[in-house]
Amino acid sequence: MSSLPGWPHPHVAPFHAGEQAAQRRTGVHERMQEIGQRVMRGAMPQQHRDFFPLLPFVVLGAADAAGQPSATLLAGAAPGFVSSPSDTALRIQALPPADDPLAPLLHEGAQVGLLGIELPTRRRNRANGVVRALGNGGWTLEVQQSFGNCPKYIQLRRPLALPDAGAAAPAAPRHATRLDEPMAAQLRAADTFFIATHAAGDGINGGSDVSHRGGRAGFVQVSDDGATLTWPDFIGNSFFNTLGNLMLQPRAGLVFPDFASGDLLHITGDAEIVWEGPQVQAFAGALRLVRLHLREALLRPSALPLRWQLQEESPALAGTGRW
């Protein structure tokens, strides 16, 4: 069996300056340069092309003109709303609604990070690139980076039937510059969120990215004033896509899905990495912490037309702590 193609750009490193800085800081730079040449790709392998059409939703991240990233979950009418016409293209036959933070960010030429995650199997794959052919109810992602992720920290969930069509209409979206108590309660109960970051102007290995974060329920700490979030960063693949982007551009956009209600809570803010110290040591399993100072929160009730039931916590969380 022939090996999968690796990084196709001989004069550009697979990791940008911020990712390399994080790798150096943690002592894995030399090893990751060799690994990156093999696992970071400029086109999707067939198994990824077969994977994305199976999904009922994808996760997206993009940044506005000021460099502020936002994240969202985008669902289609049915699995198969994502297709792969070639190994460097994904066609997504769905657009974010007008109240979604990603709606104004999806335009021709926009850099987008895309994550496909299958909750019943814990599979996930990434495809980052540029928006093309926007129109006719969908758009195409010109894939520039393709890579897989391990199943660590993904909670196992099974899909549920949707509520009756005759149920009450969802409440209106709600904006805030500080988390109110219902918003804070949702975060304190969360075991999953997604984080969008952006490395502006860093070439073929930069652009937008969106990543999964999972932990025991309550792994996201909310300050008493509702203005700051803190969460542990556990051992991962050492790519440092998220932390590397934050080292270049310390802003992030988070989305917290409530899988039982379909509510999506979007948060944007300024991020800092806490590399060491007593706070890191106090949280079992944490290698460092990330702290986000909130700019804006947006709660979109029942925005996700899917429901899921928790089946099993990730086994990788057995050695991690609680706040």
CSV table of C-alpha atoms in Angstrom, one decimal, residues 7-9 41-44 49 52 60-61 82-92 106-114 126-134 138-147 203-208:
chain,number,residue,atom,x,y,z
A,7,TRP,CA,3.1,18.4,3.1
A,8,PRO,CA,3.4,19.6,-0.5
A,9,HIS,CA,5.2,22.9,0.0
A,41,ARG,CA,-1.4,17.7,3.8
A,42,GLY,CA,-2.4,20.0,1.0
A,43,ALA,CA,-5.2,17.7,-0.1
A,44,MET,CA,-7.6,15.3,1.6
A,49,ARG,CA,-13.4,12.7,1.5
A,52,PHE,CA,-17.4,14.5,5.6
A,60,LEU,CA,-16.6,26.6,11.3
A,61,GLY,CA,-14.2,29.3,12.4
A,82,VAL,CA,-21.2,18.2,2.6
A,83,SER,CA,-19.7,16.6,-0.5
A,84,SER,CA,-16.2,16.4,-1.9
A,85,PRO,CA,-16.0,17.0,-5.7
A,86,SER,CA,-12.2,16.8,-5.5
A,87,ASP,CA,-9.4,16.1,-3.1
A,88,THR,CA,-8.9,19.9,-2.6
A,89,ALA,CA,-12.6,20.8,-2.3
A,90,LEU,CA,-15.6,20.5,0.0
A,91,ARG,CA,-19.0,21.7,-1.1
A,92,ILE,CA,-21.2,22.7,1.9
A,106,LEU,CA,-18.4,33.8,4.8
A,107,HIS,CA,-17.5,35.7,1.6
A,108,GLU,CA,-15.5,34.9,-1.5
A,109,GLY,CA,-11.8,34.6,-0.5
A,110,ALA,CA,-12.4,34.4,3.3
A,111,GLN,CA,-10.2,32.0,5.2
A,112,VAL,CA,-12.2,29.4,7.0
A,113,GLY,CA,-11.3,26.6,9.4
A,114,LEU,CA,-13.5,23.6,9.2
A,126,ARG,CA,-9.8,19.1,9.8
A,127,ALA,CA,-9.9,21.0,6.5
A,128,ASN,CA,-8.8,24.6,6.4
A,129,GLY,CA,-8.9,26.8,3.4
A,130,VAL,CA,-10.6,29.6,1.4
A,131,VAL,CA,-14.2,30.2,0.5
A,132,ARG,CA,-15.0,29.8,-3.2
A,133,ALA,CA,-18.2,29.6,-5.3
A,134,LEU,CA,-20.5,31.2,-2.7
A,138,GLY,CA,-24.0,26.9,-0.3
A,139,TRP,CA,-20.3,27.4,-0.8
A,140,THR,CA,-17.1,25.6,-1.6
A,141,LEU,CA,-14.1,25.3,0.6
A,142,GLU,CA,-10.8,25.3,-1.3
A,143,VAL,CA,-8.8,23.0,1.0
A,144,GLN,CA,-5.3,24.2,1.7
A,145,GLN,CA,-4.6,22.2,4.9
A,146,SER,CA,-6.0,18.7,5.6
A,147,PHE,CA,-5.1,16.7,8.7
A,203,GLY,CA,0.9,32.3,4.3
A,204,ILE,CA,-0.3,28.8,3.3
A,205,ASN,CA,0.2,27.4,6.8
A,206,GLY,CA,-1.7,30.2,8.5
A,207,GLY,CA,-5.3,31.4,8.2
A,208,SER,CA,-8.3,30.4,10.3
